[in-house]
């Protein structure tokens, strides 16, 4: 197992390099870079993207002195000022040198500073992390606490009216996009047009610091109800059906028939024999489920409910061409994804020691 873990860790290096290289190359051709953003603000011509109009950031223009500039909208600006901007953002060096420096810095988790805020990337990520952790952690826990018992009950009562109706409900819920559901919840329950029951934005109230410890817990939980509901519906469907199918596969196996023949009741068969084998796929997928809840699908929910988390930070940085923040988030997301995939494999072996990934590769 040690050799397998070492091999997987070593494979992370070329994967990270490939992702960073691909992103770095794409960024070189994206119009409206940080320098164009500043030029746009200076000459009040609006968004740099609209001025570039699909022509790319390398369109050639002439400034007032007749000197060719590679930045559209730079007419009339001092060439020395443009050079100082390039030096400030590191664009005065060739692309390959910038990429090598990027890789060297990221190898030591030195993500640099944001282009447009006086903060390091790490500081920005730490500021936004609590919101994303709250959504990801609680969404994963609630999904598992609801879906596993429901999936087991559906497997035991397979084909019954309860099974049919619950399947119909969760499939309909799965079919509704989370951001559409979020808007529906706001209209219905957050003072949109009907009931004003839940808060509309944020994770805490304005007077949160003045509340008692029990009041803070209730206020925090009350703010989480709508975002978690909007995010969790699709997760409920996936996890519930996965649990049900896993239990059905195990219930139909020979060892279950043998256990029943020995006189064991259904509860002893279900939780003494079936549970461990059936939960292999479900429990081993917990790290991946947490990562998915932590990162994916949170952008629109954060935007709708005014939650300033990592998803919104990444989107805003991409729009503003704040490349250090974008690259850092991409790097961290990719690295965590690779680590979680390894943890999921190790969880398989921990739940069922008969599984040996190392021997399968030989």
PDB file of C-alpha atoms in Angstrom, residues 21-269:
ATOM      1  CA  UNK A  21       0.146  24.981 -18.082  1.00  0.00           C
ATOM      2  CA  UNK A  22      -3.168  24.688 -19.904  1.00  0.00           C
ATOM      3  CA  UNK A  23      -4.697  27.490 -17.862  1.00  0.00           C
ATOM      4  CA  UNK A  24      -1.622  29.676 -18.273  1.00  0.00           C
ATOM      5  CA  UNK A  25      -1.684  29.246 -22.064  1.00  0.00           C
ATOM      6  CA  UNK A  26      -5.408  30.031 -22.255  1.00  0.00           C
ATOM      7  CA  UNK A  27      -4.948  33.179 -20.170  1.00  0.00           C
ATOM      8  CA  UNK A  28      -2.383  34.503 -22.656  1.00  0.00           C
ATOM      9  CA  UNK A  29      -5.095  34.761 -25.306  1.00  0.00           C
ATOM     10  CA  UNK A  30      -7.908  36.080 -23.135  1.00  0.00           C
ATOM     11  CA  UNK A  31      -8.704  39.732 -23.941  1.00  0.00           C
ATOM     12  CA  UNK A  32      -9.082  42.360 -21.269  1.00  0.00           C
ATOM     13  CA  UNK A  33      -6.138  41.582 -18.994  1.00  0.00           C
ATOM     14  CA  UNK A  34      -5.320  43.540 -15.822  1.00  0.00           C
ATOM     15  CA  UNK A  35      -3.451  46.259 -17.742  1.00  0.00           C
ATOM     16  CA  UNK A  36      -6.409  46.785 -20.072  1.00  0.00           C
ATOM     17  CA  UNK A  37      -8.643  46.947 -17.009  1.00  0.00           C
ATOM     18  CA  UNK A  38      -6.579  49.791 -15.565  1.00  0.00           C
ATOM     19  CA  UNK A  39      -6.411  51.603 -18.915  1.00  0.00           C
ATOM     20  CA  UNK A  40     -10.172  51.302 -19.218  1.00  0.00           C
ATOM     21  CA  UNK A  41     -10.651  52.874 -15.802  1.00  0.00           C
ATOM     22  CA  UNK A  42      -8.250  55.681 -16.648  1.00  0.00           C
ATOM     23  CA  UNK A  43      -9.867  56.745 -19.891  1.00  0.00           C
ATOM     24  CA  UNK A  44     -13.449  56.036 -18.699  1.00  0.00           C
ATOM     25  CA  UNK A  45     -14.262  54.040 -21.793  1.00  0.00           C
ATOM     26  CA  UNK A  46     -16.012  51.271 -19.902  1.00  0.00           C
ATOM     27  CA  UNK A  47     -15.185  47.659 -19.576  1.00  0.00           C
ATOM     28  CA  UNK A  48     -12.027  46.575 -21.339  1.00  0.00           C
ATOM     29  CA  UNK A  49     -13.809  43.509 -22.649  1.00  0.00           C
ATOM     30  CA  UNK A  50     -16.303  45.568 -24.661  1.00  0.00           C
ATOM     31  CA  UNK A  51     -13.535  47.742 -26.087  1.00  0.00           C
ATOM     32  CA  UNK A  52     -11.564  44.719 -27.202  1.00  0.00           C
ATOM     33  CA  UNK A  53     -14.615  43.376 -29.000  1.00  0.00           C
ATOM     34  CA  UNK A  54     -13.129  39.956 -29.657  1.00  0.00           C
ATOM     35  CA  UNK A  55      -9.946  41.294 -31.193  1.00  0.00           C
ATOM     36  CA  UNK A  56      -7.744  40.041 -28.385  1.00  0.00           C
ATOM     37  CA  UNK A  57      -5.398  41.829 -26.021  1.00  0.00           C
ATOM     38  CA  UNK A  58      -2.600  41.895 -28.570  1.00  0.00           C
ATOM     39  CA  UNK A  59      -4.304  44.317 -30.990  1.00  0.00           C
ATOM     40  CA  UNK A  60      -1.867  46.972 -32.084  1.00  0.00           C
ATOM     41  CA  UNK A  61      -2.598  50.652 -31.482  1.00  0.00           C
ATOM     42  CA  UNK A  62      -0.602  53.808 -31.563  1.00  0.00           C
ATOM     43  CA  UNK A  63      -0.277  56.258 -28.706  1.00  0.00           C
ATOM     44  CA  UNK A  64      -0.194  59.984 -29.091  1.00  0.00           C
ATOM     45  CA  UNK A  65       3.508  59.947 -29.938  1.00  0.00           C
ATOM     46  CA  UNK A  66       3.067  57.474 -32.778  1.00  0.00           C
ATOM     47  CA  UNK A  67       4.614  54.622 -30.779  1.00  0.00           C
ATOM     48  CA  UNK A  68       2.906  51.287 -31.314  1.00  0.00           C
ATOM     49  CA  UNK A  69       1.258  49.800 -28.242  1.00  0.00           C
ATOM     50  CA  UNK A  70      -0.084  46.277 -27.867  1.00  0.00           C
ATOM     51  CA  UNK A  71      -2.867  47.447 -25.545  1.00  0.00           C
ATOM     52  CA  UNK A  72      -6.009  48.835 -27.053  1.00  0.00           C
ATOM     53  CA  UNK A  73      -7.094  52.083 -25.448  1.00  0.00           C
ATOM     54  CA  UNK A  74      -3.517  53.089 -24.603  1.00  0.00           C
ATOM     55  CA  UNK A  75      -3.569  56.015 -27.038  1.00  0.00           C
ATOM     56  CA  UNK A  76      -2.296  59.166 -25.384  1.00  0.00           C
ATOM     57  CA  UNK A  77      -0.770  57.362 -22.403  1.00  0.00           C
ATOM     58  CA  UNK A  78       2.897  57.648 -21.593  1.00  0.00           C
ATOM     59  CA  UNK A  79       4.761  54.532 -22.834  1.00  0.00           C
ATOM     60  CA  UNK A  80       6.805  54.586 -19.640  1.00  0.00           C
ATOM     61  CA  UNK A  81       3.602  54.341 -17.645  1.00  0.00           C
ATOM     62  CA  UNK A  82       2.580  51.281 -19.662  1.00  0.00           C
ATOM     63  CA  UNK A  83       6.000  49.747 -19.031  1.00  0.00           C
ATOM     64  CA  UNK A  84       5.655  50.377 -15.312  1.00  0.00           C
ATOM     65  CA  UNK A  85       2.293  48.584 -15.354  1.00  0.00           C
ATOM     66  CA  UNK A  86       3.833  45.629 -17.176  1.00  0.00           C
ATOM     67  CA  UNK A  87       6.610  45.471 -14.591  1.00  0.00           C
ATOM     68  CA  UNK A  88       4.115  45.740 -11.751  1.00  0.00           C
ATOM     69  CA  UNK A  89       2.120  42.768 -13.025  1.00  0.00           C
ATOM     70  CA  UNK A  90       5.171  40.818 -14.181  1.00  0.00           C
ATOM     71  CA  UNK A  91       4.299  41.049 -17.879  1.00  0.00           C
ATOM     72  CA  UNK A  92       7.666  42.555 -18.744  1.00  0.00           C
ATOM     73  CA  UNK A  93       9.147  39.050 -18.824  1.00  0.00           C
ATOM     74  CA  UNK A  94       8.685  36.351 -21.477  1.00  0.00           C
ATOM     75  CA  UNK A  95       5.795  33.944 -20.969  1.00  0.00           C
ATOM     76  CA  UNK A  96       8.016  30.923 -20.305  1.00  0.00           C
ATOM     77  CA  UNK A  97       9.901  32.756 -17.547  1.00  0.00           C
ATOM     78  CA  UNK A  98       6.623  33.801 -15.923  1.00  0.00           C
ATOM     79  CA  UNK A  99       5.349  30.220 -16.007  1.00  0.00           C
ATOM     80  CA  UNK A 100       8.558  28.823 -14.495  1.00  0.00           C
ATOM     81  CA  UNK A 101       8.367  31.381 -11.692  1.00  0.00           C
ATOM     82  CA  UNK A 102       4.705  30.547 -11.180  1.00  0.00           C
ATOM     83  CA  UNK A 103       5.474  26.837 -10.782  1.00  0.00           C
ATOM     84  CA  UNK A 104       8.379  27.537  -8.418  1.00  0.00           C
ATOM     85  CA  UNK A 105       6.257  29.807  -6.231  1.00  0.00           C
ATOM     86  CA  UNK A 106       3.284  27.459  -6.149  1.00  0.00           C
ATOM     87  CA  UNK A 107       5.502  24.523  -5.186  1.00  0.00           C
ATOM     88  CA  UNK A 108       6.082  26.370  -1.892  1.00  0.00           C
ATOM     89  CA  UNK A 109       2.463  27.645  -1.717  1.00  0.00           C
ATOM     90  CA  UNK A 110       3.578  31.198  -2.360  1.00  0.00           C
ATOM     91  CA  UNK A 111       0.582  32.554  -4.252  1.00  0.00           C
ATOM     92  CA  UNK A 112       1.624  36.191  -4.210  1.00  0.00           C
ATOM     93  CA  UNK A 113      -0.677  39.196  -3.854  1.00  0.00           C
ATOM     94  CA  UNK A 114      -3.910  40.134  -5.517  1.00  0.00           C
ATOM     95  CA  UNK A 115      -3.561  42.570  -8.405  1.00  0.00           C
ATOM     96  CA  UNK A 116      -6.345  44.867  -7.242  1.00  0.00           C
ATOM     97  CA  UNK A 117      -6.417  44.554  -3.447  1.00  0.00           C
ATOM     98  CA  UNK A 118      -3.708  45.198  -0.921  1.00  0.00           C
ATOM     99  CA  UNK A 119      -3.917  41.640   0.371  1.00  0.00           C
ATOM    100  CA  UNK A 120      -2.137  38.385  -0.283  1.00  0.00           C
ATOM    101  CA  UNK A 121      -4.046  35.605  -2.002  1.00  0.00           C
ATOM    102  CA  UNK A 122      -3.823  33.484   1.147  1.00  0.00           C
ATOM    103  CA  UNK A 123      -5.454  36.259   3.178  1.00  0.00           C
ATOM    104  CA  UNK A 124      -8.316  36.516   0.691  1.00  0.00           C
ATOM    105  CA  UNK A 125      -8.864  32.756   0.707  1.00  0.00           C
ATOM    106  CA  UNK A 126      -8.844  32.663   4.526  1.00  0.00           C
ATOM    107  CA  UNK A 127     -11.458  35.421   4.610  1.00  0.00           C
ATOM    108  CA  UNK A 128     -13.813  33.541   2.291  1.00  0.00           C
ATOM    109  CA  UNK A 129     -13.120  30.041   3.602  1.00  0.00           C
ATOM    110  CA  UNK A 130     -15.601  30.044   6.537  1.00  0.00           C
ATOM    111  CA  UNK A 131     -18.570  30.575   4.225  1.00  0.00           C
ATOM    112  CA  UNK A 132     -17.578  27.755   1.874  1.00  0.00           C
ATOM    113  CA  UNK A 133     -16.741  25.429   4.762  1.00  0.00           C
ATOM    114  CA  UNK A 134     -20.130  26.121   6.346  1.00  0.00           C
ATOM    115  CA  UNK A 135     -21.966  25.264   3.137  1.00  0.00           C
ATOM    116  CA  UNK A 136     -19.843  22.239   2.283  1.00  0.00           C
ATOM    117  CA  UNK A 137     -19.662  20.658   5.733  1.00  0.00           C
ATOM    118  CA  UNK A 138     -23.289  21.060   6.715  1.00  0.00           C
ATOM    119  CA  UNK A 139     -24.564  20.123   3.274  1.00  0.00           C
ATOM    120  CA  UNK A 140     -22.574  16.877   3.333  1.00  0.00           C
ATOM    121  CA  UNK A 141     -23.648  15.963   6.862  1.00  0.00           C
ATOM    122  CA  UNK A 142     -27.334  16.734   6.268  1.00  0.00           C
ATOM    123  CA  UNK A 143     -27.290  14.848   2.969  1.00  0.00           C
ATOM    124  CA  UNK A 144     -25.829  11.735   4.577  1.00  0.00           C
ATOM    125  CA  UNK A 145     -28.065  11.909   7.659  1.00  0.00           C
ATOM    126  CA  UNK A 146     -31.203  12.105   5.510  1.00  0.00           C
ATOM    127  CA  UNK A 147     -30.265  10.021   2.478  1.00  0.00           C
ATOM    128  CA  UNK A 148     -28.798   6.940   4.156  1.00  0.00           C
ATOM    129  CA  UNK A 149     -31.821   6.107   6.381  1.00  0.00           C
ATOM    130  CA  UNK A 150     -34.181   6.980   3.523  1.00  0.00           C
ATOM    131  CA  UNK A 151     -32.234   4.818   1.064  1.00  0.00           C
ATOM    132  CA  UNK A 152     -32.227   1.868   3.473  1.00  0.00           C
ATOM    133  CA  UNK A 153     -35.981   2.167   4.035  1.00  0.00           C
ATOM    134  CA  UNK A 154     -36.588   2.350   0.289  1.00  0.00           C
ATOM    135  CA  UNK A 155     -34.499  -0.789  -0.250  1.00  0.00           C
ATOM    136  CA  UNK A 156     -36.376  -2.699   2.447  1.00  0.00           C
ATOM    137  CA  UNK A 157     -39.726  -1.565   1.020  1.00  0.00           C
ATOM    138  CA  UNK A 158     -38.707  -1.814  -2.619  1.00  0.00           C
ATOM    139  CA  UNK A 159     -41.689  -1.532  -4.956  1.00  0.00           C
ATOM    140  CA  UNK A 160     -44.070  -0.270  -2.265  1.00  0.00           C
ATOM    141  CA  UNK A 161     -46.123   2.912  -2.484  1.00  0.00           C
ATOM    142  CA  UNK A 162     -43.636   4.611  -0.161  1.00  0.00           C
ATOM    143  CA  UNK A 163     -40.758   3.689  -2.482  1.00  0.00           C
ATOM    144  CA  UNK A 164     -42.554   4.915  -5.599  1.00  0.00           C
ATOM    145  CA  UNK A 165     -43.660   8.251  -4.159  1.00  0.00           C
ATOM    146  CA  UNK A 166     -40.337   9.085  -2.509  1.00  0.00           C
ATOM    147  CA  UNK A 167     -38.523   8.213  -5.741  1.00  0.00           C
ATOM    148  CA  UNK A 168     -40.814  10.529  -7.695  1.00  0.00           C
ATOM    149  CA  UNK A 169     -40.256  13.378  -5.235  1.00  0.00           C
ATOM    150  CA  UNK A 170     -36.462  13.158  -5.145  1.00  0.00           C
ATOM    151  CA  UNK A 171     -36.200  12.755  -8.931  1.00  0.00           C
ATOM    152  CA  UNK A 172     -38.318  15.872  -9.470  1.00  0.00           C
ATOM    153  CA  UNK A 173     -36.125  17.683  -6.959  1.00  0.00           C
ATOM    154  CA  UNK A 174     -33.011  16.464  -8.751  1.00  0.00           C
ATOM    155  CA  UNK A 175     -34.321  17.797 -12.060  1.00  0.00           C
ATOM    156  CA  UNK A 176     -34.694  21.363 -10.729  1.00  0.00           C
ATOM    157  CA  UNK A 177     -31.459  23.389 -11.052  1.00  0.00           C
ATOM    158  CA  UNK A 178     -30.212  24.581  -7.673  1.00  0.00           C
ATOM    159  CA  UNK A 179     -30.196  28.262  -8.600  1.00  0.00           C
ATOM    160  CA  UNK A 180     -33.789  28.084  -9.886  1.00  0.00           C
ATOM    161  CA  UNK A 181     -34.820  26.400  -6.654  1.00  0.00           C
ATOM    162  CA  UNK A 182     -32.947  29.086  -4.703  1.00  0.00           C
ATOM    163  CA  UNK A 183     -34.938  31.833  -6.419  1.00  0.00           C
ATOM    164  CA  UNK A 184     -38.188  29.943  -5.791  1.00  0.00           C
ATOM    165  CA  UNK A 185     -37.326  29.608  -2.093  1.00  0.00           C
ATOM    166  CA  UNK A 186     -36.577  33.321  -1.834  1.00  0.00           C
ATOM    167  CA  UNK A 187     -39.868  34.231  -3.518  1.00  0.00           C
ATOM    168  CA  UNK A 188     -41.830  31.878  -1.272  1.00  0.00           C
ATOM    169  CA  UNK A 189     -40.104  32.085   2.109  1.00  0.00           C
ATOM    170  CA  UNK A 190     -37.761  35.110   2.216  1.00  0.00           C
ATOM    171  CA  UNK A 191     -40.199  37.966   1.769  1.00  0.00           C
ATOM    172  CA  UNK A 192     -40.219  37.849  -2.020  1.00  0.00           C
ATOM    173  CA  UNK A 193     -43.977  37.646  -2.612  1.00  0.00           C
ATOM    174  CA  UNK A 194     -45.441  35.350   0.024  1.00  0.00           C
ATOM    175  CA  UNK A 195     -43.978  34.523   3.464  1.00  0.00           C
ATOM    176  CA  UNK A 196     -41.137  36.329   5.206  1.00  0.00           C
ATOM    177  CA  UNK A 197     -39.871  33.412   7.292  1.00  0.00           C
ATOM    178  CA  UNK A 198     -36.175  33.034   6.522  1.00  0.00           C
ATOM    179  CA  UNK A 199     -33.423  35.663   6.108  1.00  0.00           C
ATOM    180  CA  UNK A 200     -32.571  36.679   2.574  1.00  0.00           C
ATOM    181  CA  UNK A 201     -28.794  37.072   2.678  1.00  0.00           C
ATOM    182  CA  UNK A 202     -25.650  36.258   4.611  1.00  0.00           C
ATOM    183  CA  UNK A 203     -24.907  33.593   7.226  1.00  0.00           C
ATOM    184  CA  UNK A 204     -25.545  35.794  10.271  1.00  0.00           C
ATOM    185  CA  UNK A 205     -27.694  38.755  11.231  1.00  0.00           C
ATOM    186  CA  UNK A 206     -26.368  42.279  11.731  1.00  0.00           C
ATOM    187  CA  UNK A 207     -26.754  41.960  15.509  1.00  0.00           C
ATOM    188  CA  UNK A 208     -25.055  38.566  15.644  1.00  0.00           C
ATOM    189  CA  UNK A 209     -22.346  39.719  18.088  1.00  0.00           C
ATOM    190  CA  UNK A 210     -24.973  40.946  20.532  1.00  0.00           C
ATOM    191  CA  UNK A 211     -26.794  37.599  20.719  1.00  0.00           C
ATOM    192  CA  UNK A 212     -26.304  34.942  23.390  1.00  0.00           C
ATOM    193  CA  UNK A 213     -24.448  31.764  22.457  1.00  0.00           C
ATOM    194  CA  UNK A 214     -27.741  29.926  21.968  1.00  0.00           C
ATOM    195  CA  UNK A 215     -29.108  32.854  19.973  1.00  0.00           C
ATOM    196  CA  UNK A 216     -26.014  32.772  17.744  1.00  0.00           C
ATOM    197  CA  UNK A 217     -26.525  29.076  17.054  1.00  0.00           C
ATOM    198  CA  UNK A 218     -30.191  29.593  16.128  1.00  0.00           C
ATOM    199  CA  UNK A 219     -29.388  32.629  13.993  1.00  0.00           C
ATOM    200  CA  UNK A 220     -26.607  30.781  12.150  1.00  0.00           C
ATOM    201  CA  UNK A 221     -28.795  27.697  11.571  1.00  0.00           C
ATOM    202  CA  UNK A 222     -31.738  29.836  10.416  1.00  0.00           C
ATOM    203  CA  UNK A 223     -29.569  31.524   7.785  1.00  0.00           C
ATOM    204  CA  UNK A 224     -28.382  28.129   6.483  1.00  0.00           C
ATOM    205  CA  UNK A 225     -31.839  26.663   5.846  1.00  0.00           C
ATOM    206  CA  UNK A 226     -32.514  28.124   2.388  1.00  0.00           C
ATOM    207  CA  UNK A 227     -28.963  27.804   0.926  1.00  0.00           C
ATOM    208  CA  UNK A 228     -28.638  24.213   2.122  1.00  0.00           C
ATOM    209  CA  UNK A 229     -32.089  23.331   0.782  1.00  0.00           C
ATOM    210  CA  UNK A 230     -31.262  24.798  -2.628  1.00  0.00           C
ATOM    211  CA  UNK A 231     -27.909  23.029  -2.765  1.00  0.00           C
ATOM    212  CA  UNK A 232     -28.978  19.758  -1.196  1.00  0.00           C
ATOM    213  CA  UNK A 233     -31.961  18.592  -3.248  1.00  0.00           C
ATOM    214  CA  UNK A 234     -29.855  17.076  -6.019  1.00  0.00           C
ATOM    215  CA  UNK A 235     -27.490  15.561  -3.453  1.00  0.00           C
ATOM    216  CA  UNK A 236     -30.387  13.896  -1.663  1.00  0.00           C
ATOM    217  CA  UNK A 237     -31.497  12.193  -4.866  1.00  0.00           C
ATOM    218  CA  UNK A 238     -28.050  10.896  -5.780  1.00  0.00           C
ATOM    219  CA  UNK A 239     -27.151   9.635  -2.313  1.00  0.00           C
ATOM    220  CA  UNK A 240     -30.572   8.128  -1.589  1.00  0.00           C
ATOM    221  CA  UNK A 241     -30.710   6.134  -4.823  1.00  0.00           C
ATOM    222  CA  UNK A 242     -27.079   5.048  -4.417  1.00  0.00           C
ATOM    223  CA  UNK A 243     -27.809   3.770  -0.900  1.00  0.00           C
ATOM    224  CA  UNK A 244     -30.969   2.002  -2.024  1.00  0.00           C
ATOM    225  CA  UNK A 245     -29.306   0.256  -4.972  1.00  0.00           C
ATOM    226  CA  UNK A 246     -26.293  -0.753  -2.864  1.00  0.00           C
ATOM    227  CA  UNK A 247     -28.560  -2.381  -0.274  1.00  0.00           C
ATOM    228  CA  UNK A 248     -30.699  -4.084  -2.928  1.00  0.00           C
ATOM    229  CA  UNK A 249     -27.601  -5.621  -4.511  1.00  0.00           C
ATOM    230  CA  UNK A 250     -26.477  -7.013  -1.171  1.00  0.00           C
ATOM    231  CA  UNK A 251     -29.919  -8.166  -0.006  1.00  0.00           C
ATOM    232  CA  UNK A 252     -30.227 -10.416  -3.066  1.00  0.00           C
ATOM    233  CA  UNK A 253     -26.919 -12.215  -2.452  1.00  0.00           C
ATOM    234  CA  UNK A 254     -26.565 -15.762  -1.164  1.00  0.00           C
ATOM    235  CA  UNK A 255     -25.074 -14.917   2.234  1.00  0.00           C
ATOM    236  CA  UNK A 256     -28.226 -12.976   3.115  1.00  0.00           C
ATOM    237  CA  UNK A 257     -30.391 -15.980   2.276  1.00  0.00           C
ATOM    238  CA  UNK A 258     -28.113 -18.122   4.436  1.00  0.00           C
ATOM    239  CA  UNK A 259     -28.335 -15.668   7.356  1.00  0.00           C
ATOM    240  CA  UNK A 260     -32.126 -15.719   7.163  1.00  0.00           C
ATOM    241  CA  UNK A 261     -32.113 -19.499   7.035  1.00  0.00           C
ATOM    242  CA  UNK A 262     -30.183 -19.525  10.313  1.00  0.00           C
ATOM    243  CA  UNK A 263     -33.091 -17.769  11.999  1.00  0.00           C
ATOM    244  CA  UNK A 264     -31.807 -14.204  12.133  1.00  0.00           C
ATOM    245  CA  UNK A 265     -34.468 -11.522  12.053  1.00  0.00           C
ATOM    246  CA  UNK A 266     -34.518  -8.798   9.388  1.00  0.00           C
ATOM    247  CA  UNK A 267     -32.852  -6.223  11.607  1.00  0.00           C
ATOM    248  CA  UNK A 268     -29.957  -8.564  12.417  1.00  0.00           C
ATOM    249  CA  UNK A 269     -29.564  -9.445   8.748  1.00  0.00           C
TER     250      UNK A 269
END
